[in-house]
Coordinates of C-alpha atoms in Angstrom, one line a residue:
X1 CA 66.2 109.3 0.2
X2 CA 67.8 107.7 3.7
X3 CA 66.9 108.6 7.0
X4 CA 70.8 110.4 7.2
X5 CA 70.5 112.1 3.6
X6 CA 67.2 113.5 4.7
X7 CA 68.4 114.7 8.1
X8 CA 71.6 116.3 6.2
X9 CA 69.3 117.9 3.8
X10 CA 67.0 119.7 6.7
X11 CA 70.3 120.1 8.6
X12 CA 72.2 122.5 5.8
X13 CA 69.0 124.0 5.0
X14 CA 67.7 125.4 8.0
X15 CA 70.9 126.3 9.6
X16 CA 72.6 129.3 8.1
X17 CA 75.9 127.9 8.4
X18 CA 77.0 124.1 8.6
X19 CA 80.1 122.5 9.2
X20 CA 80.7 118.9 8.8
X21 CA 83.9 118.5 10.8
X22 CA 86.3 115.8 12.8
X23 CA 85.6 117.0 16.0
X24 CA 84.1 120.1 17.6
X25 CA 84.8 123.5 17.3
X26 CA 86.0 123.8 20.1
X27 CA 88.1 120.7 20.1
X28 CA 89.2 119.7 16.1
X29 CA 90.5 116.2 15.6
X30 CA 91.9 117.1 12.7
X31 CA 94.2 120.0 11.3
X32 CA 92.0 120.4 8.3
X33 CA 88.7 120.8 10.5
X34 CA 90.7 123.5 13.2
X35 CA 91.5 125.5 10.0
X36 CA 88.2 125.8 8.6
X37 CA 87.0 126.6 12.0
X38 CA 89.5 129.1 12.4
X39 CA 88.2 131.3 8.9
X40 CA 84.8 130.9 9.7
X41 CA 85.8 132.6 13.6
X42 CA 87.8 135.2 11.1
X43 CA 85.0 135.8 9.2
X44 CA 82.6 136.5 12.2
X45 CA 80.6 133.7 12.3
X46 CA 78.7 133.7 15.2
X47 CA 75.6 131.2 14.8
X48 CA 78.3 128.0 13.5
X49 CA 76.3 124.8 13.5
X50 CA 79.2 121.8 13.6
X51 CA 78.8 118.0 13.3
X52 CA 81.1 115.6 14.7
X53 CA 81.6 112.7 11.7
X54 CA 83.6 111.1 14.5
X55 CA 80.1 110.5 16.3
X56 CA 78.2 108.6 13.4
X57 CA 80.0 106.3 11.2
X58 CA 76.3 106.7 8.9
X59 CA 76.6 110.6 8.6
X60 CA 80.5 110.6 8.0
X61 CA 79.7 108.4 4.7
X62 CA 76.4 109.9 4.2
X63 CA 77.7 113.6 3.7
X64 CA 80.2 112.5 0.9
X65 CA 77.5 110.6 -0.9
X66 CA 75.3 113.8 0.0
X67 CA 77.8 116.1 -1.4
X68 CA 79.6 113.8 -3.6
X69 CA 83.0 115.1 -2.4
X70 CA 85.4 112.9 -0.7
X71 CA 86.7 114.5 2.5
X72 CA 86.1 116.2 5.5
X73 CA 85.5 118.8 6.3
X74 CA 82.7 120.4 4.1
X75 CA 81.4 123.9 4.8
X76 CA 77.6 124.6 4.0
X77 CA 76.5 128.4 3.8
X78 CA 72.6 128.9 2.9
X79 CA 71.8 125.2 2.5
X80 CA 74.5 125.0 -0.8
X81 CA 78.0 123.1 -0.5
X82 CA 81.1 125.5 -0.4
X83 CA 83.9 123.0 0.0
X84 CA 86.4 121.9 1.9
X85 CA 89.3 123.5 4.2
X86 CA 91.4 124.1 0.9
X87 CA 88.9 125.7 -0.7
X88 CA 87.4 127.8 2.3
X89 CA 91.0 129.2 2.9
X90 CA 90.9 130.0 -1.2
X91 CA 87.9 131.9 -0.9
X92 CA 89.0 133.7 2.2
X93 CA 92.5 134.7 0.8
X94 CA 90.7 136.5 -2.2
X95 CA 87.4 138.1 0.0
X96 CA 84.8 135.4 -1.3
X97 CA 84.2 133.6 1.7
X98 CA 83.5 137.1 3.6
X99 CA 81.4 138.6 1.6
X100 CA 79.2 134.7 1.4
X101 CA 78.6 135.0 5.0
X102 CA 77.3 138.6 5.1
X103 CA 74.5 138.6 3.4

């Protein structure tokens, strides 16, 4: 395993909730990213752990190839892959993606 898949690995797994994003949550680059930041705020997050792909060319390919899903963003609850933005706003339309971030 590379020195990036390894630090994605420890990075989803000890953090409660990951978000690999374009941008920061407090300043998206992209729409997708400011939406998926936007449910998780809805959903009470408090303890959000982002990472700019923007910053690293290595972890921008490197989470696709970790997740083996093509875009960002890509929302990690409890070390296991959720999705992306469409998928997020899925789950939060329907309650799923509240009652994942409870527990």
């Amino acid at each position: 395993m590379s020195d990036v898949q390894s630090w994605i690995k420890e990075t989803v797994t000890q953090n409660p909730v990951v978000l690999f994003m374009k941008g920061t949550a407090q300043f998206p680059q992209c729409g997708f990213s400011g939406r998926a930041v936007q449910l998780l705020k809805a959903c009470g997050v408090q303890n959000l752990v982002t990472v700019n792909v923007l910053e690293d060319a290595a972890v921008r390919q490197g989470i696709k190839d970790f997740s083996n899903w093509p875009t960002i963003p890509q929302l990690y609850i409890k070390g296991e892959f959720i999705g992306g933005s469409d998928i997020m706003n899925e789950m939060f339309e329907n309650g799923e993606l509240q009652s994942l971030l409870k527990d």
